[in-house]
């Protein structure tokens, strides 16, 4: 098993390098960039940020014919020295290969640099936004598992009953309604939209939160989380519930369960002493990946609806602003975490069932 873990650890840098190369190449091929965006802001036209190497307006063509040429649309008429200064500021005075090698060298030392448009380091920005994403991801993932596993077991034990049919309808509705749409419904019903005004609509805590007693700070924190976490739970519990049910149904029909019942073991002992570990193998081993998926991909629309400034919103703004240090820095860090958690998922399989040993695979 140790040899398998070592091989997986050695593959992580190679896989991460491939991820970074692919994203860097596609970013270079995509229209627009920080230089174009800055020129567009200077010229007072944000549209120019998304168009590159194009013909331009009549005024720009006239300027070009007078000897002022530029590879950036919207730059015609600007001093070429000024354009070169903007390129130097963003590091675009160097060839793409040199920029990539320099970036990967810095990232290998966990030096992610500073944001192009904010006077703050990438690490500082991520740490500032992380409490929101951790709060949403941690509590929603825990509640999803705490709801889905018992519900899935109950549905498997009562397969075909009225309870199973009724909960299946609830699951279908939860699966069909997008999380952001349910979030809007919650706002309308409970956050002062058109009916009740029970829960707050903005932020993770109230103003003056730090001056509150400890128990009131805890209550205020969870009071702000009720609606966004509820929206994430409704959007995420359906698939895990059905996975749990199907895993239990598959195990219940196997011969070892029939044998255990024939020996006179009680149904509860059979269910939780024999079936549970085998049935939960697939469900529990996926917990690390499910957690990192919610933590680091962010719930962008949920964050926007409830005015929560988290990782999802940070990434969206970085893409819009072509903030490459934030884009690539977070991609590198979260990609590395994701690869490590993939390994953790494999090790979880082995911990839950020691009979599974990846090192002995042929």
Short mmCIF file of C-alpha atoms in Angstrom, two decimals:
data_model
loop_
_atom_site.label_atom_id
_atom_site.label_comp_id
_atom_site.label_asym_id
_atom_site.label_seq_id
_atom_site.Cartn_x
_atom_site.Cartn_y
_atom_site.Cartn_z
CA UNK A 1 0.00 0.00 0.00
CA UNK A 2 2.89 2.36 0.76
CA UNK A 3 4.27 1.85 -2.75
CA UNK A 4 0.87 2.71 -4.21
CA UNK A 5 0.65 5.92 -2.16
CA UNK A 6 4.18 6.87 -3.24
CA UNK A 7 3.31 6.32 -6.92
CA UNK A 8 0.20 8.44 -6.58
CA UNK A 9 2.16 11.21 -4.86
CA UNK A 10 4.73 11.17 -7.66
CA UNK A 11 1.95 11.45 -10.25
CA UNK A 12 0.45 14.55 -8.62
CA UNK A 13 3.11 17.02 -9.95
CA UNK A 14 2.78 15.57 -13.46
CA UNK A 15 -1.01 15.78 -13.42
CA UNK A 16 -0.96 19.29 -11.96
CA UNK A 17 1.53 20.41 -14.61
CA UNK A 18 -0.77 19.08 -17.34
CA UNK A 19 -3.74 20.95 -15.84
CA UNK A 20 -1.79 24.21 -15.75
CA UNK A 21 -0.43 23.81 -19.30
CA UNK A 22 -3.89 23.11 -20.72
CA UNK A 23 -5.49 26.09 -19.01
CA UNK A 24 -2.61 28.41 -19.86
CA UNK A 25 -2.77 27.52 -23.55
CA UNK A 26 -6.55 28.01 -23.75
CA UNK A 27 -6.23 31.32 -21.91
CA UNK A 28 -3.67 32.54 -24.45
CA UNK A 29 -5.92 31.53 -27.34
CA UNK A 30 -9.02 33.16 -25.88
CA UNK A 31 -9.83 36.72 -27.05
CA UNK A 32 -9.17 39.54 -24.63
CA UNK A 33 -6.74 39.82 -21.79
CA UNK A 34 -5.57 42.19 -19.05
CA UNK A 35 -3.81 44.49 -21.54
CA UNK A 36 -6.89 44.76 -23.75
CA UNK A 37 -9.10 45.28 -20.71
CA UNK A 38 -6.90 48.09 -19.40
CA UNK A 39 -6.84 49.77 -22.82
CA UNK A 40 -10.63 49.47 -23.01
CA UNK A 41 -10.98 51.12 -19.61
CA UNK A 42 -8.66 53.94 -20.65
CA UNK A 43 -10.62 54.47 -23.86
CA UNK A 44 -13.91 54.28 -21.95
CA UNK A 45 -15.22 51.22 -23.82
CA UNK A 46 -15.26 47.87 -22.02
CA UNK A 47 -16.33 46.14 -25.25
CA UNK A 48 -12.77 46.40 -26.53
CA UNK A 49 -11.58 44.04 -23.83
CA UNK A 50 -13.17 41.07 -25.56
CA UNK A 51 -12.00 41.72 -29.09
CA UNK A 52 -8.46 41.24 -30.31
CA UNK A 53 -6.69 41.63 -33.65
CA UNK A 54 -9.79 43.00 -35.40
CA UNK A 55 -10.37 45.76 -37.90
CA UNK A 56 -11.62 48.58 -35.67
CA UNK A 57 -13.78 51.61 -36.32
CA UNK A 58 -13.34 54.14 -39.07
CA UNK A 59 -11.52 56.49 -36.71
CA UNK A 60 -9.10 53.76 -35.69
CA UNK A 61 -8.43 52.83 -39.33
CA UNK A 62 -7.69 56.47 -40.12
CA UNK A 63 -5.27 56.64 -37.21
CA UNK A 64 -3.61 53.41 -38.33
CA UNK A 65 -3.16 54.80 -41.83
CA UNK A 66 -1.33 57.75 -40.27
CA UNK A 67 1.33 55.37 -38.94
CA UNK A 68 -0.09 54.46 -35.54
CA UNK A 69 -0.44 50.69 -35.54
CA UNK A 70 -1.12 48.31 -32.68
CA UNK A 71 -2.02 44.66 -32.27
CA UNK A 72 -4.68 45.66 -29.71
CA UNK A 73 -8.03 46.95 -30.82
CA UNK A 74 -8.73 50.28 -29.14
CA UNK A 75 -5.02 51.07 -28.75
CA UNK A 76 -4.76 53.07 -31.96
CA UNK A 77 -4.07 56.65 -31.10
CA UNK A 78 -2.31 55.78 -27.83
CA UNK A 79 1.43 56.25 -27.40
CA UNK A 80 3.21 52.94 -28.20
CA UNK A 81 5.50 53.54 -25.19
CA UNK A 82 2.40 53.69 -23.02
CA UNK A 83 1.17 50.38 -24.47
CA UNK A 84 4.55 48.78 -23.78
CA UNK A 85 4.40 50.08 -20.22
CA UNK A 86 1.01 48.41 -19.73
CA UNK A 87 2.42 45.16 -21.16
CA UNK A 88 5.39 45.39 -18.79
CA UNK A 89 3.07 46.03 -15.85
CA UNK A 90 1.15 42.82 -16.53
CA UNK A 91 4.21 40.82 -17.59
CA UNK A 92 3.10 40.59 -21.22
CA UNK A 93 6.39 42.06 -22.47
CA UNK A 94 7.75 38.48 -22.29
CA UNK A 95 6.96 35.53 -24.59
CA UNK A 96 4.20 33.16 -23.37
CA UNK A 97 6.65 30.29 -22.73
CA UNK A 98 8.85 32.46 -20.54
CA UNK A 99 5.81 33.72 -18.62
CA UNK A 100 4.59 30.17 -18.05
CA UNK A 101 7.98 28.91 -16.82
CA UNK A 102 8.29 31.88 -14.46
CA UNK A 103 4.74 31.35 -13.18
CA UNK A 104 5.27 27.64 -12.50
CA UNK A 105 8.59 28.37 -10.77
CA UNK A 106 6.85 30.81 -8.45
CA UNK A 107 3.95 28.41 -7.83
CA UNK A 108 6.38 25.60 -6.95
CA UNK A 109 7.49 27.87 -4.07
CA UNK A 110 3.82 28.69 -3.33
CA UNK A 111 4.41 32.29 -4.38
CA UNK A 112 1.13 33.22 -6.10
CA UNK A 113 1.89 36.90 -6.55
CA UNK A 114 -0.56 39.81 -6.35
CA UNK A 115 -3.86 40.49 -8.05
CA UNK A 116 -3.67 42.69 -11.15
CA UNK A 117 -6.48 44.95 -10.02
CA UNK A 118 -6.45 44.77 -6.22
CA UNK A 119 -3.65 45.89 -3.96
CA UNK A 120 -3.57 42.51 -2.25
CA UNK A 121 -1.85 39.16 -2.64
CA UNK A 122 -3.69 36.20 -4.13
CA UNK A 123 -3.22 34.28 -0.87
CA UNK A 124 -4.64 37.20 1.08
CA UNK A 125 -7.68 37.40 -1.20
CA UNK A 126 -8.36 33.67 -0.91
CA UNK A 127 -8.00 33.72 2.87
CA UNK A 128 -10.37 36.69 3.01
CA UNK A 129 -13.05 34.87 0.99
CA UNK A 130 -12.46 31.38 2.39
CA UNK A 131 -14.61 31.67 5.57
CA UNK A 132 -17.74 32.13 3.43
CA UNK A 133 -16.96 29.13 1.21
CA UNK A 134 -15.95 26.95 4.17
CA UNK A 135 -19.17 27.87 5.98
CA UNK A 136 -21.35 27.05 2.99
CA UNK A 137 -19.42 23.94 1.96
CA UNK A 138 -18.88 22.39 5.37
CA UNK A 139 -22.40 22.75 6.76
CA UNK A 140 -24.21 21.92 3.53
CA UNK A 141 -22.06 18.81 2.96
CA UNK A 142 -22.55 17.58 6.52
CA UNK A 143 -26.31 18.15 6.40
CA UNK A 144 -26.59 16.51 2.98
CA UNK A 145 -24.88 13.37 4.33
CA UNK A 146 -26.83 13.42 7.61
CA UNK A 147 -30.11 13.63 5.68
CA UNK A 148 -29.34 11.48 2.65
CA UNK A 149 -27.84 8.41 4.31
CA UNK A 150 -30.66 7.73 6.84
CA UNK A 151 -33.28 8.61 4.21
CA UNK A 152 -31.66 6.33 1.64
CA UNK A 153 -31.50 3.46 4.16
CA UNK A 154 -35.14 3.98 5.13
CA UNK A 155 -36.18 3.97 1.47
CA UNK A 156 -34.24 0.76 0.82
CA UNK A 157 -35.78 -1.03 3.82
CA UNK A 158 -39.27 0.16 2.84
CA UNK A 159 -38.78 -0.24 -0.91
CA UNK A 160 -42.11 0.06 -2.76
CA UNK A 161 -44.03 1.29 0.27
CA UNK A 162 -46.02 4.50 0.53
CA UNK A 163 -43.09 6.12 2.36
CA UNK A 164 -40.76 5.22 -0.49
CA UNK A 165 -43.14 6.65 -3.11
CA UNK A 166 -43.79 9.87 -1.18
CA UNK A 167 -40.10 10.55 -0.51
CA UNK A 168 -39.28 9.73 -4.14
CA UNK A 169 -41.59 12.55 -5.22
CA UNK A 170 -39.77 14.91 -2.85
CA UNK A 171 -36.43 13.76 -4.25
CA UNK A 172 -37.57 14.25 -7.85
CA UNK A 173 -38.75 17.78 -7.05
CA UNK A 174 -35.50 18.58 -5.24
CA UNK A 175 -33.49 17.20 -8.15
CA UNK A 176 -35.52 19.10 -10.76
CA UNK A 177 -35.44 22.53 -9.10
CA UNK A 178 -32.09 24.31 -9.53
CA UNK A 179 -30.48 25.46 -6.30
CA UNK A 180 -30.46 29.13 -7.29
CA UNK A 181 -34.19 29.02 -8.14
CA UNK A 182 -34.98 27.51 -4.76
CA UNK A 183 -32.78 30.19 -3.17
CA UNK A 184 -34.88 32.91 -4.84
CA UNK A 185 -38.03 31.21 -3.56
CA UNK A 186 -36.59 31.22 -0.02
CA UNK A 187 -35.78 34.92 -0.33
CA UNK A 188 -39.32 35.70 -1.50
CA UNK A 189 -40.89 33.67 1.30
CA UNK A 190 -38.62 34.28 4.29
CA UNK A 191 -36.21 37.17 3.65
CA UNK A 192 -38.53 40.12 3.12
CA UNK A 193 -39.34 39.43 -0.52
CA UNK A 194 -43.14 39.42 -0.47
CA UNK A 195 -44.17 37.50 2.66
CA UNK A 196 -42.12 37.03 5.84
CA UNK A 197 -38.93 38.77 6.90
CA UNK A 198 -37.47 36.18 9.25
CA UNK A 199 -33.92 35.69 7.96
CA UNK A 200 -31.26 38.21 6.86
CA UNK A 201 -30.43 38.61 3.19
CA UNK A 202 -26.90 39.97 3.29
CA UNK A 203 -23.56 38.79 4.63
CA UNK A 204 -22.37 36.02 6.91
CA UNK A 205 -22.83 37.95 10.14
CA UNK A 206 -24.66 41.09 11.29
CA UNK A 207 -23.13 44.53 11.79
CA UNK A 208 -21.58 44.79 15.23
CA UNK A 209 -21.21 41.02 15.40
CA UNK A 210 -17.87 41.20 17.22
CA UNK A 211 -19.46 43.13 20.11
CA UNK A 212 -22.09 40.46 20.77
CA UNK A 213 -21.77 37.85 23.55
CA UNK A 214 -20.29 34.53 22.42
CA UNK A 215 -23.55 32.60 22.30
CA UNK A 216 -25.26 35.40 20.36
CA UNK A 217 -22.40 35.43 17.85
CA UNK A 218 -22.89 31.70 17.26
CA UNK A 219 -26.66 32.17 16.90
CA UNK A 220 -26.22 35.13 14.55
CA UNK A 221 -23.77 33.17 12.37
CA UNK A 222 -26.15 30.23 11.94
CA UNK A 223 -29.10 32.62 11.49
CA UNK A 224 -27.39 34.03 8.40
CA UNK A 225 -26.56 30.54 7.10
CA UNK A 226 -30.05 29.03 7.26
CA UNK A 227 -31.30 30.08 3.80
CA UNK A 228 -28.12 29.64 1.69
CA UNK A 229 -27.33 26.26 3.27
CA UNK A 230 -30.97 25.15 2.80
CA UNK A 231 -30.73 26.04 -0.91
CA UNK A 232 -27.51 24.01 -1.29
CA UNK A 233 -28.91 21.03 0.65
CA UNK A 234 -32.09 20.83 -1.44
CA UNK A 235 -30.00 20.96 -4.60
CA UNK A 236 -27.57 18.27 -3.44
CA UNK A 237 -29.34 15.65 -1.33
CA UNK A 238 -31.33 13.92 -4.09
CA UNK A 239 -28.48 12.16 -5.85
CA UNK A 240 -26.82 10.94 -2.65
CA UNK A 241 -30.12 9.65 -1.26
CA UNK A 242 -30.76 7.53 -4.36
CA UNK A 243 -27.15 6.30 -4.37
CA UNK A 244 -27.51 5.19 -0.75
CA UNK A 245 -30.81 3.44 -1.45
CA UNK A 246 -29.48 1.59 -4.50
CA UNK A 247 -26.31 0.50 -2.65
CA UNK A 248 -28.39 -0.92 0.21
CA UNK A 249 -30.84 -2.65 -2.14
CA UNK A 250 -27.95 -4.32 -3.94
CA UNK A 251 -26.39 -5.57 -0.70
CA UNK A 252 -29.66 -6.71 0.92
CA UNK A 253 -30.25 -9.28 -1.83
CA UNK A 254 -26.82 -10.92 -1.48
CA UNK A 255 -26.26 -14.38 -0.04
CA UNK A 256 -24.43 -13.32 3.13
CA UNK A 257 -27.50 -11.32 4.21
CA UNK A 258 -29.76 -14.32 3.66
CA UNK A 259 -27.33 -16.46 5.67
CA UNK A 260 -27.21 -13.95 8.55
CA UNK A 261 -31.00 -13.86 8.72
CA UNK A 262 -31.15 -17.66 8.63
CA UNK A 263 -28.87 -17.78 11.68
CA UNK A 264 -31.50 -15.84 13.61
CA UNK A 265 -29.83 -12.42 13.69
CA UNK A 266 -32.21 -9.50 14.19
CA UNK A 267 -32.99 -7.21 11.26
CA UNK A 268 -31.22 -4.27 12.89
CA UNK A 269 -28.10 -6.38 13.53
CA UNK A 270 -28.11 -7.59 9.92
CA UNK A 271 -28.68 -4.12 8.54
CA UNK A 272 -26.09 -2.19 10.55
CA UNK A 273 -23.69 -4.98 11.50
CA UNK A 274 -23.26 -6.56 8.06
CA UNK A 275 -24.88 -4.54 5.27
CA UNK A 276 -23.95 -1.02 6.33
CA UNK A 277 -20.17 -1.20 5.84
CA UNK A 278 -20.40 -2.76 2.39
CA UNK A 279 -23.22 -0.52 1.21
CA UNK A 280 -21.63 2.68 2.53
CA UNK A 281 -18.28 2.05 0.86
CA UNK A 282 -19.08 4.06 -2.25
CA UNK A 283 -21.03 6.75 -0.38
CA UNK A 284 -18.60 7.53 2.45
CA UNK A 285 -15.45 7.30 0.32
CA UNK A 286 -16.80 10.11 -1.84
CA UNK A 287 -17.08 12.49 1.11
CA UNK A 288 -13.65 14.17 0.64
CA UNK A 289 -14.36 14.91 -3.02
CA UNK A 290 -17.88 16.13 -2.28
CA UNK A 291 -16.55 18.47 0.39
CA UNK A 292 -13.79 19.96 -1.76
CA UNK A 293 -16.23 20.32 -4.65
CA UNK A 294 -18.51 22.55 -2.60
CA UNK A 295 -15.67 24.32 -0.81
CA UNK A 296 -13.49 25.33 -3.71
CA UNK A 297 -15.66 25.44 -6.79
CA UNK A 298 -17.92 27.81 -4.90
CA UNK A 299 -21.66 28.32 -5.14
CA UNK A 300 -21.57 31.41 -7.31
CA UNK A 301 -25.29 32.03 -7.76
CA UNK A 302 -26.01 31.30 -4.09
CA UNK A 303 -23.30 33.76 -3.09
CA UNK A 304 -24.73 36.42 -5.40
CA UNK A 305 -28.34 35.93 -4.24
CA UNK A 306 -27.43 36.12 -0.56
CA UNK A 307 -24.67 38.75 -0.97
CA UNK A 308 -21.94 36.42 0.28
CA UNK A 309 -18.43 37.29 -0.88
CA UNK A 310 -16.83 33.87 -1.24
CA UNK A 311 -14.50 31.89 -3.50
CA UNK A 312 -17.14 31.45 -6.22
CA UNK A 313 -17.64 35.19 -6.61
CA UNK A 314 -13.89 35.79 -6.46
CA UNK A 315 -13.30 33.36 -9.32
CA UNK A 316 -16.11 34.82 -11.41
CA UNK A 317 -14.78 38.36 -11.00
CA UNK A 318 -11.24 37.16 -11.80
CA UNK A 319 -12.44 35.70 -15.12
CA UNK A 320 -14.37 38.87 -16.01
CA UNK A 321 -11.41 41.11 -15.14
CA UNK A 322 -8.83 38.78 -16.73
CA UNK A 323 -7.07 38.72 -13.36
CA UNK A 324 -4.63 35.96 -14.30
CA UNK A 325 -2.76 35.72 -10.95
CA UNK A 326 -6.05 35.03 -9.15
CA UNK A 327 -7.25 32.65 -11.88
CA UNK A 328 -4.08 30.56 -12.13
CA UNK A 329 -3.12 30.84 -8.47
CA UNK A 330 -6.44 29.47 -7.25
CA UNK A 331 -6.45 26.85 -10.03
CA UNK A 332 -3.02 25.61 -8.93
CA UNK A 333 -3.82 25.57 -5.21
CA UNK A 334 -7.26 23.98 -5.53
CA UNK A 335 -6.04 21.56 -8.19
CA UNK A 336 -3.34 20.37 -5.82
CA UNK A 337 -5.85 20.01 -2.98
CA UNK A 338 -8.25 18.14 -5.28
CA UNK A 339 -5.54 15.66 -6.35
CA UNK A 340 -4.56 15.03 -2.73
CA UNK A 341 -8.21 14.44 -1.82
CA UNK A 342 -8.55 11.97 -4.71
CA UNK A 343 -5.77 10.01 -3.04
CA UNK A 344 -7.57 10.43 0.30
CA UNK A 345 -10.70 8.95 -1.27
CA UNK A 346 -8.78 5.85 -2.36
CA UNK A 347 -7.31 5.47 1.12
CA UNK A 348 -10.80 5.85 2.58
CA UNK A 349 -11.88 2.82 0.54
CA UNK A 350 -9.09 0.84 2.18
CA UNK A 351 -9.88 2.11 5.67
CA UNK A 352 -13.57 1.25 5.36
CA UNK A 353 -12.85 -2.17 3.87
CA UNK A 354 -9.27 -3.45 4.38
CA UNK A 355 -9.92 -6.15 1.79
CA UNK A 356 -9.58 -3.43 -0.87
CA UNK A 357 -5.87 -3.00 -1.54
CA UNK A 358 -4.94 -0.91 -4.57
CA UNK A 359 -1.33 -2.01 -4.30
CA UNK A 360 -2.21 -5.61 -5.24
CA UNK A 361 -4.11 -4.73 -8.43
CA UNK A 362 -2.79 -6.59 -11.44
#
